[in-house]
Amino acid sequence: MSKKVTLNYEGKEIDLPIITGSENENAIDISKIRSETGLITLDKGYKNTGSTTSKITYLDGEKGILRHRGYSIEELASKSTFTEVSYLLIYGELPNIKQLEDFENRIRVHTLVHEDFKIILEGYPSKAHPMGILSSLITSLTAFYPESLDPSRSKNLVDISIARILGKFPTFAAWSYKKRNGHPIIYPDNKLDYCSNFLRMMFELPSEPFKQNSVITDALNKLLILHADHEQNCSTSTVRIVGSAQSSIYPSISAGINALWGPLHGGANQAVIEMLDRITKDGNNIDKYIKKAKDKNDPFRLMGFGHRVYKNFDPRAKIIKKAADNVLEKLGVNDPVLDLAKKLEKIALEDQYFVDKKLYPNVDFYSGIIYKALGFPPEMFTVMFAFGRLPGWISQWKEMRENKEPLGRPRQIYTGENARKYIDITKR
Ligand code: CMC
């Protein structure tokens, strides 16, 4: 055993090995701690707990580094496309031209969804949040493709399920938006590339064909890449834990969508725009909201600020801030919300509270502003985050299955009542 820590408990010494990752990150391997000592570890919110080893994404929160399969997020966001990054995450290497074409063609044949999905969609109230619709449509795939439920899935069947979910997700996402607007759904057009096809299904109206615009398609590719994976975050851990019960890919990803929806996670992008609108309506009184965010007795938090892992800056936020300027300028959009966001960021970054707690803008702070400029309404922002995170969830689910990871099942420390006798209802 090379490196180890020694635990001294009730006079007994137990050696715990240190596991070192390929970037020299160290972890204490506690897998034998219970059998040797009877103890478990307690770490609410898993702030110090590694749940797995993974070859997909590396991030260093102190240095602001994010890499997928070894490639930096800066390079991927500026040089790659979303489908190429999806291939990289899922299959481990950048594809050559032929591999990428095959991959895109495999996805393309799955963009159409069964007509019965329209009946499911019709059942929703028109103001249903698209995230709820999306997660249930993804789970519903199991009803249409029951073979996907087989826990002993062949590699071929897994690959088909992956292509199918990548193909149908944009169709479902666009249809959930159409449902909310009460507009007729638009069917996929497989002559178009992945992102252009989605944009058309989102924005085309029978009365008005959608005009493709490379500024919008490029911005969408970039935004999706920036959200594509982020190692063991809340939704990804959810996908892995659901998948560890040998649940199929569709319900596992549907569970991830639900975890992402919360405002502390992917729902923050919608919450940021709502917060900025609230500040605008309140006379742009930034100081008032900074004060509220610092007040322990006020539940208000500065949305789009802070991150569990990044403690200096979020590299995705840097790229998005630049992209927001660029996209708004190219589209000729003059949104005062961007100026407000920049002012708020500047004031917060100079404030001792935010400095001391290492709270910086995260990926969600500026993403909503770009999505708004591209024509997306706030309730679609988190759907767009889910769309981007899809290849990450798929790759993490696949890795977990291929590594035959055990059932995810944490323990607890019980703090409730001790054993007591049942009292008959008439005597209580
Ligand atoms: N505004 C004001 N105070 C904050 C904020 C904020 N946005 N974020 C953290 N704090 C304070 C918090 O009150 C706590 O103070 P204290 O130590 O005095 O109790 C301290 O900073 C540490 O916060 P925490 O909640 O214990 O830290 P965490 O690692 O559990 O939280 C977070 C991470 C993202 C949940 C949190 O920063 C937050 O709520 N941010 C706003 C929501 C948001 O933007 N979420 C999107 C995250 S990025 C997208 C994604 O990957 O999900």
Coordinates of C-alpha atoms and ligand atoms in Angstrom, one line a residue:
M1 CA 0.0 0.0 0.0
S2 CA 1.6 3.3 -1.0
K3 CA -0.3 6.2 0.6
K4 CA -2.7 5.6 3.5
V5 CA -4.3 7.3 6.4
T6 CA -4.6 5.5 9.8
L7 CA -7.8 5.7 11.8
N8 CA -7.5 5.2 15.5
Y9 CA -10.7 4.0 17.0
E10 CA -11.2 2.5 20.4
G11 CA -7.6 1.4 20.6
K12 CA -7.6 -0.3 17.2
E13 CA -5.7 1.1 14.2
I14 CA -7.2 0.7 10.8
D15 CA -5.3 1.6 7.6
L16 CA -7.4 3.3 4.9
P17 CA -5.8 3.5 1.5
I18 CA -5.6 6.7 -0.5
I19 CA -6.9 6.6 -4.0
T20 CA -5.2 8.9 -6.5
G21 CA -6.9 10.1 -9.7
S22 CA -5.1 10.9 -13.0
E23 CA -4.9 14.6 -12.0
N24 CA -3.5 13.7 -8.6
E25 CA -6.7 14.2 -6.7
N26 CA -6.7 12.1 -3.5
A27 CA -9.5 10.4 -1.7
I28 CA -9.6 8.2 1.4
D29 CA -11.1 4.8 0.4
I30 CA -13.5 4.1 3.3
S31 CA -15.2 1.1 1.7
K32 CA -14.0 -1.2 4.5
I33 CA -14.7 1.2 7.4
R34 CA -17.9 -0.3 8.5
S35 CA -16.8 -3.9 8.4
E36 CA -13.6 -3.0 10.4
T37 CA -15.1 -0.5 12.9
G38 CA -18.9 -0.7 12.8
L39 CA -18.8 3.1 11.9
I40 CA -20.3 4.8 9.0
T41 CA -19.4 8.3 7.7
L42 CA -21.8 11.2 7.8
D43 CA -21.6 14.0 5.2
K44 CA -24.9 15.8 4.6
G45 CA -25.1 17.1 1.0
Y46 CA -22.1 14.9 0.2
K47 CA -19.9 18.0 0.4
N48 CA -16.8 15.8 1.0
T49 CA -17.9 12.5 -0.5
G50 CA -16.8 11.1 -3.8
S51 CA -19.5 8.7 -5.0
T52 CA -17.6 7.1 -7.8
T53 CA -14.5 7.1 -10.0
S54 CA -15.1 8.4 -13.5
K55 CA -13.2 9.0 -16.8
I56 CA -15.6 11.5 -18.2
T57 CA -15.1 15.0 -16.7
Y58 CA -12.4 16.6 -14.7
L59 CA -12.9 19.8 -12.9
D60 CA -10.8 21.8 -10.4
G61 CA -13.0 24.2 -8.6
E62 CA -10.0 26.2 -7.1
K63 CA -8.3 26.8 -10.5
G64 CA -11.5 27.0 -12.5
I65 CA -10.6 24.1 -14.8
L66 CA -13.2 22.0 -16.7
R67 CA -12.3 19.3 -19.1
H68 CA -14.3 16.6 -20.9
R69 CA -12.3 13.4 -21.7
G70 CA -9.2 15.6 -21.3
Y71 CA -10.3 18.5 -23.7
S72 CA -10.8 21.9 -22.2
I73 CA -14.2 23.5 -22.1
E74 CA -12.7 26.6 -23.7
E75 CA -11.5 24.7 -26.8
L76 CA -14.7 22.6 -27.1
A77 CA -17.0 25.6 -26.8
S78 CA -15.0 27.6 -29.5
K79 CA -14.2 24.8 -31.9
S80 CA -16.7 21.9 -31.6
T81 CA -20.4 21.2 -32.2
F82 CA -22.9 19.9 -29.7
T83 CA -23.2 16.5 -31.5
E84 CA -19.4 16.1 -31.6
V85 CA -19.1 16.8 -27.9
S86 CA -22.0 14.4 -27.2
Y87 CA -20.1 11.7 -29.1
L88 CA -16.9 12.5 -27.1
L89 CA -18.7 12.3 -23.8
I90 CA -20.6 9.1 -24.6
Y91 CA -17.9 7.1 -26.5
G92 CA -14.8 8.6 -25.0
E93 CA -12.9 10.0 -28.1
L94 CA -13.5 12.7 -30.6
P95 CA -15.1 11.2 -33.7
N96 CA -13.5 11.3 -37.1
I97 CA -15.7 12.6 -40.0
K98 CA -17.2 9.2 -40.8
Q99 CA -18.0 8.4 -37.1
L100 CA -19.6 11.8 -36.6
E101 CA -21.7 11.4 -39.8
D102 CA -22.8 7.9 -38.7
F103 CA -23.7 9.2 -35.2
E104 CA -25.7 12.1 -36.5
N105 CA -27.5 9.8 -39.0
R106 CA -28.3 7.3 -36.2
I107 CA -29.8 10.2 -34.2
R108 CA -31.6 11.6 -37.2
V109 CA -33.7 8.5 -37.8
H110 CA -35.1 8.8 -34.3
T111 CA -36.3 12.4 -34.3
L112 CA -39.9 11.6 -35.1
V113 CA -42.1 10.5 -32.2
H114 CA -45.1 8.1 -32.1
E115 CA -48.3 9.9 -32.9
D116 CA -49.7 8.7 -29.5
F117 CA -47.4 11.1 -27.8
K118 CA -49.7 13.9 -29.1
I119 CA -52.5 12.3 -27.0
I120 CA -50.3 12.4 -23.9
L121 CA -49.4 16.0 -24.6
E122 CA -53.1 17.0 -25.1
G123 CA -53.8 15.8 -21.5
Y124 CA -51.7 18.5 -19.9
P125 CA -53.2 21.8 -18.9
S126 CA -51.9 24.5 -21.2
K127 CA -49.9 26.3 -18.5
A128 CA -48.0 23.2 -17.4
H129 CA -44.3 23.9 -16.9
P130 CA -42.4 22.3 -19.8
M131 CA -39.9 20.6 -17.4
G132 CA -42.7 18.5 -15.9
I133 CA -44.0 17.6 -19.4
L134 CA -40.5 16.7 -20.6
S135 CA -39.7 14.4 -17.7
S136 CA -43.0 12.5 -18.1
L137 CA -42.6 12.2 -21.9
I138 CA -39.1 10.8 -21.5
T139 CA -40.4 8.2 -19.0
S140 CA -43.2 7.4 -21.4
L141 CA -40.6 6.2 -23.9
T142 CA -40.5 3.0 -21.8
A143 CA -44.1 2.3 -22.8
F144 CA -43.3 2.6 -26.5
Y145 CA -40.0 0.7 -26.3
P146 CA -40.5 -1.8 -23.5
E147 CA -37.4 -3.8 -24.6
S148 CA -35.4 -0.9 -23.1
L149 CA -36.5 -2.1 -19.6
D150 CA -34.5 -5.3 -19.9
P151 CA -31.7 -5.0 -17.3
S152 CA -29.5 -7.4 -19.4
R153 CA -29.5 -5.0 -22.4
S154 CA -27.1 -5.7 -25.2
K155 CA -24.6 -3.1 -26.3
N156 CA -26.6 -2.7 -29.5
L157 CA -29.9 -2.1 -27.6
V158 CA -28.1 0.5 -25.4
D159 CA -26.8 2.3 -28.5
I160 CA -30.3 2.3 -30.1
S161 CA -31.7 3.8 -26.8
I162 CA -29.0 6.4 -26.7
A163 CA -29.7 7.5 -30.3
R164 CA -33.4 7.4 -29.7
I165 CA -33.3 9.7 -26.7
L166 CA -30.9 12.1 -28.4
G167 CA -33.2 12.1 -31.4
K168 CA -36.5 12.5 -29.6
F169 CA -35.4 14.9 -26.8
P170 CA -35.4 18.1 -29.0
T171 CA -38.8 17.1 -30.5
F172 CA -40.3 16.7 -27.0
A173 CA -38.7 19.9 -25.7
A174 CA -40.1 21.9 -28.7
W175 CA -43.5 20.3 -28.4
S176 CA -43.7 21.1 -24.6
Y177 CA -43.2 24.7 -25.6
K178 CA -45.8 24.6 -28.4
K179 CA -48.2 23.0 -25.9
R180 CA -47.7 25.9 -23.5
N181 CA -48.3 28.4 -26.2
G182 CA -51.3 26.6 -27.6
H183 CA -49.6 26.5 -31.0
P184 CA -49.6 23.5 -33.4
I185 CA -46.6 21.2 -33.1
I186 CA -44.0 21.2 -35.8
Y187 CA -42.6 17.9 -37.1
P188 CA -38.9 17.3 -37.4
D189 CA -37.2 18.0 -40.7
N190 CA -34.3 15.5 -41.0
K191 CA -32.6 17.5 -43.8
L192 CA -31.5 20.0 -41.1
D193 CA -28.6 19.6 -38.7
Y194 CA -29.4 18.8 -35.1
C195 CA -29.6 22.3 -33.6
S196 CA -31.3 23.9 -36.7
N197 CA -33.9 21.1 -36.6
F198 CA -34.7 21.9 -33.0
L199 CA -34.9 25.7 -33.6
R200 CA -37.3 25.1 -36.5
M201 CA -39.6 22.9 -34.3
M202 CA -39.5 25.6 -31.6
F203 CA -40.1 28.7 -33.6
E204 CA -41.8 27.8 -36.9
L205 CA -45.5 28.7 -37.2
P206 CA -47.8 27.5 -39.9
S207 CA -48.2 31.2 -40.9
E208 CA -44.5 32.0 -40.7
P209 CA -41.7 29.7 -41.7
F210 CA -38.6 29.9 -39.4
K211 CA -35.6 31.6 -41.0
Q212 CA -32.4 29.9 -39.9
N213 CA -29.8 32.3 -38.6
S214 CA -26.2 31.1 -38.1
V215 CA -25.7 33.5 -35.2
I216 CA -28.5 31.7 -33.4
T217 CA -27.4 28.2 -34.3
D218 CA -23.8 28.9 -33.3
A219 CA -24.9 30.4 -30.0
L220 CA -27.2 27.4 -29.3
N221 CA -24.3 24.9 -30.0
K222 CA -22.1 26.8 -27.7
L223 CA -24.7 27.0 -24.9
L224 CA -25.5 23.3 -25.1
I225 CA -21.7 22.4 -25.1
L226 CA -21.2 24.5 -22.0
H227 CA -23.9 22.6 -20.2
A228 CA -23.0 19.1 -21.6
D229 CA -21.5 17.6 -18.4
H230 CA -20.4 18.6 -15.0
E231 CA -19.3 15.4 -13.2
Q232 CA -21.3 14.3 -10.1
N233 CA -23.7 17.2 -9.7
C234 CA -27.2 16.8 -8.2
S235 CA -29.0 15.7 -11.4
T236 CA -26.2 13.4 -12.7
S237 CA -25.9 11.8 -9.3
T238 CA -29.6 11.2 -9.5
V239 CA -29.3 9.6 -12.9
R240 CA -26.5 7.3 -11.7
I241 CA -28.3 6.3 -8.5
V242 CA -31.6 5.5 -10.3
G243 CA -29.6 3.6 -13.0
S244 CA -27.7 1.7 -10.3
A245 CA -31.0 -0.1 -9.5
Q246 CA -30.7 -1.3 -13.1
S247 CA -33.5 1.1 -14.2
S248 CA -33.4 1.7 -17.9
I249 CA -31.9 4.9 -19.4
Y250 CA -35.3 6.6 -20.0
P251 CA -36.5 6.7 -16.3
S252 CA -33.0 7.4 -15.1
I253 CA -32.7 10.5 -17.3
S254 CA -36.3 11.5 -16.5
A255 CA -35.2 11.5 -12.8
G256 CA -32.3 13.7 -13.7
I257 CA -34.6 16.2 -15.4
N258 CA -36.6 16.4 -12.2
A259 CA -33.5 17.0 -10.1
L260 CA -32.3 19.6 -12.5
W261 CA -35.6 21.5 -12.3
G262 CA -34.9 22.8 -8.7
P263 CA -33.8 26.5 -8.4
L264 CA -30.6 25.6 -6.6
H265 CA -29.5 23.6 -9.7
G266 CA -30.7 24.1 -13.3
G267 CA -33.8 26.0 -12.4
A268 CA -31.4 28.9 -11.4
N269 CA -31.3 30.2 -15.0
Q270 CA -35.1 30.9 -14.9
A271 CA -34.7 32.3 -11.4
V272 CA -32.0 34.7 -12.5
I273 CA -34.1 36.4 -15.1
E274 CA -37.1 36.5 -12.7
M275 CA -34.8 38.1 -10.1
L276 CA -33.4 40.7 -12.6
D277 CA -37.0 41.5 -13.6
R278 CA -37.9 42.0 -10.0
I279 CA -35.0 44.3 -9.4
T280 CA -35.9 46.3 -12.6
K281 CA -39.5 46.7 -11.4
D282 CA -38.1 47.8 -8.0
G283 CA -36.4 50.8 -9.6
N284 CA -33.1 49.0 -10.2
N285 CA -32.4 49.1 -6.5
I286 CA -29.4 46.7 -6.6
D287 CA -28.2 47.6 -3.1
K288 CA -31.5 46.5 -1.6
Y289 CA -31.1 43.0 -3.1
I290 CA -27.5 42.7 -2.2
K291 CA -28.5 43.5 1.4
K292 CA -31.4 40.9 1.2
A293 CA -28.9 38.2 -0.1
K294 CA -26.6 38.9 2.9
D295 CA -29.3 38.8 5.5
K296 CA -29.4 35.4 7.3
N297 CA -33.1 35.9 8.2
D298 CA -34.1 36.6 4.6
P299 CA -34.5 33.5 2.4
F300 CA -33.5 35.5 -0.7
R301 CA -30.3 34.5 -2.4
L302 CA -28.5 36.1 -5.4
M303 CA -29.5 33.6 -8.0
G304 CA -26.8 32.7 -10.5
F305 CA -24.1 33.2 -7.8
G306 CA -22.2 30.6 -5.9
H307 CA -21.3 27.0 -6.7
R308 CA -20.6 23.9 -4.7
V309 CA -17.4 23.3 -6.5
Y310 CA -16.1 26.5 -8.1
K311 CA -14.6 28.8 -5.5
N312 CA -12.7 31.3 -7.7
F313 CA -14.7 31.5 -11.0
D314 CA -16.8 29.2 -13.1
P315 CA -15.0 28.9 -16.5
R316 CA -18.4 28.4 -18.2
A317 CA -19.7 31.7 -16.8
K318 CA -16.6 33.5 -18.3
I319 CA -17.4 32.1 -21.8
I320 CA -21.1 32.8 -21.5
K321 CA -20.6 36.4 -20.4
K322 CA -18.5 37.0 -23.5
A323 CA -21.0 35.1 -25.7
A324 CA -23.9 37.2 -24.3
D325 CA -22.2 40.4 -25.4
N326 CA -21.4 38.9 -28.8
V327 CA -24.9 37.5 -29.5
L328 CA -26.8 40.5 -28.4
E329 CA -24.6 42.7 -30.5
K330 CA -24.8 40.5 -33.6
L331 CA -28.6 40.2 -33.3
G332 CA -28.9 43.9 -32.6
V333 CA -30.7 43.3 -29.3
N334 CA -30.3 46.0 -26.7
D335 CA -31.5 44.4 -23.5
P336 CA -31.2 46.6 -20.4
V337 CA -31.2 43.4 -18.4
L338 CA -27.6 42.7 -19.6
D339 CA -26.5 46.0 -18.2
L340 CA -28.3 45.4 -14.9
A341 CA -26.7 41.9 -14.6
K342 CA -23.2 43.4 -15.2
K343 CA -23.8 46.1 -12.6
L344 CA -25.1 43.5 -10.1
E345 CA -22.1 41.3 -10.8
K346 CA -19.6 44.1 -10.3
I347 CA -21.2 45.3 -7.0
A348 CA -21.4 41.7 -5.6
L349 CA -17.8 40.9 -6.6
E350 CA -16.6 43.9 -4.6
D351 CA -18.7 43.2 -1.6
Q352 CA -16.9 41.6 1.4
Y353 CA -19.7 39.0 2.0
F354 CA -19.4 37.6 -1.5
V355 CA -15.6 37.8 -1.5
D356 CA -15.3 36.0 1.9
K357 CA -17.7 33.3 0.9
K358 CA -16.1 32.9 -2.6
L359 CA -19.3 33.5 -4.4
Y360 CA -18.9 34.1 -8.1
P361 CA -21.3 34.2 -11.0
N362 CA -22.1 30.6 -12.2
V363 CA -23.1 29.2 -15.6
D364 CA -26.7 30.3 -15.0
F365 CA -26.1 34.0 -14.4
Y366 CA -25.8 35.0 -18.1
S367 CA -27.2 32.0 -19.9
G368 CA -30.8 33.2 -19.5
I369 CA -29.9 36.6 -21.0
I370 CA -28.7 34.9 -24.2
Y371 CA -31.6 32.5 -24.3
K372 CA -34.0 35.5 -24.0
A373 CA -32.2 37.2 -26.9
L374 CA -32.5 34.0 -29.0
G375 CA -36.3 34.1 -28.4
F376 CA -36.7 31.5 -25.6
P377 CA -39.1 32.4 -22.8
P378 CA -37.9 32.0 -19.2
E379 CA -39.9 28.7 -18.6
M380 CA -37.8 27.1 -21.4
F381 CA -34.4 28.0 -19.9
T382 CA -34.2 25.0 -17.7
V383 CA -35.4 22.8 -20.5
M384 CA -32.4 24.1 -22.5
F385 CA -30.1 23.2 -19.6
A386 CA -31.6 19.7 -19.6
F387 CA -31.1 19.5 -23.4
G388 CA -27.4 20.4 -23.0
R389 CA -26.9 18.1 -20.0
L390 CA -28.4 15.1 -21.9
P391 CA -25.2 13.7 -23.3
G392 CA -23.6 14.1 -19.9
W393 CA -26.4 12.1 -18.2
I394 CA -26.2 9.4 -20.9
S395 CA -22.4 9.0 -20.6
Q396 CA -22.6 8.8 -16.8
W397 CA -25.4 6.3 -16.9
K398 CA -23.5 4.2 -19.5
E399 CA -20.2 4.4 -17.6
M400 CA -22.0 3.4 -14.4
R401 CA -23.6 0.4 -16.1
E402 CA -20.4 -0.7 -17.9
N403 CA -18.4 -0.6 -14.6
K404 CA -21.2 -2.7 -13.0
E405 CA -21.4 -0.3 -10.1
P406 CA -23.3 -1.5 -7.1
L407 CA -26.7 -0.3 -6.0
G408 CA -26.5 3.2 -4.7
R409 CA -27.8 3.1 -1.2
P410 CA -26.4 5.5 1.5
R411 CA -26.8 4.9 5.2
Q412 CA -28.0 7.2 7.9
I413 CA -27.7 8.0 11.6
Y414 CA -31.2 7.5 13.1
T415 CA -32.2 10.3 15.5
G416 CA -35.9 9.3 16.1
E417 CA -37.8 7.7 19.0
N418 CA -36.4 4.6 20.7
A419 CA -38.5 1.4 20.7
R420 CA -41.9 2.0 22.3
K421 CA -45.1 0.0 22.8
Y422 CA -48.1 0.5 20.4
I423 CA -51.0 2.3 22.1
D424 CA -54.5 1.4 21.1
I425 CA -56.3 4.3 19.3
T426 CA -59.0 4.6 22.0
K427 CA -56.3 5.1 24.7
R428 CA -54.3 7.9 23.0
Ligands
CMC1 N1 -26.5 34.4 -2.3 C1 -26.2 34.7 -1.1 N2 -25.6 33.8 -0.2 C2 -25.1 32.7 -0.7 C3 -25.3 32.3 -2.1 C4 -26.1 33.2 -2.9 N3 -26.3 32.9 -4.2 N4 -24.8 31.1 -2.3 C5 -24.2 30.7 -1.1 N5 -24.4 31.7 -0.2 C6 -23.9 31.6 1.2 C7 -24.8 30.7 2.1 O1 -25.8 31.4 2.7 C8 -23.8 30.2 3.0 O2 -23.6 31.1 4.0 P1 -23.2 30.7 5.5 O3 -21.9 29.9 5.4 O4 -23.1 31.9 6.3 O5 -24.3 29.7 6.0 C9 -22.5 30.1 2.2 O6 -22.6 31.1 1.2 C10 -22.2 28.7 1.6 O7 -23.4 28.4 0.9 P2 -24.0 26.9 0.8 O8 -25.4 27.0 0.4 O9 -23.7 26.2 2.1 O10 -23.0 26.3 -0.3 P3 -23.4 25.2 -1.3 O11 -22.1 24.7 -1.9 O12 -24.3 24.2 -0.6 O13 -24.3 26.0 -2.3 C11 -25.4 26.7 -4.3 C12 -24.1 26.1 -3.7 C13 -25.2 26.8 -5.8 C14 -26.6 25.8 -3.9 C15 -25.6 28.1 -3.7 O14 -24.4 28.9 -4.0 C16 -26.8 28.8 -4.2 O15 -27.9 28.6 -3.6 N6 -26.7 29.7 -5.3 C17 -27.9 30.3 -5.9 C18 -28.6 29.3 -6.8 C19 -27.8 29.0 -8.1 O16 -27.3 30.0 -8.8 N7 -27.6 27.7 -8.5 C20 -27.0 27.4 -9.8 C21 -25.7 26.6 -9.5 S1 -24.8 26.5 -11.0 C22 -25.7 25.4 -12.0 C23 -25.5 24.0 -11.6 O17 -24.5 23.4 -11.9 O18 -26.4 23.5 -10.9

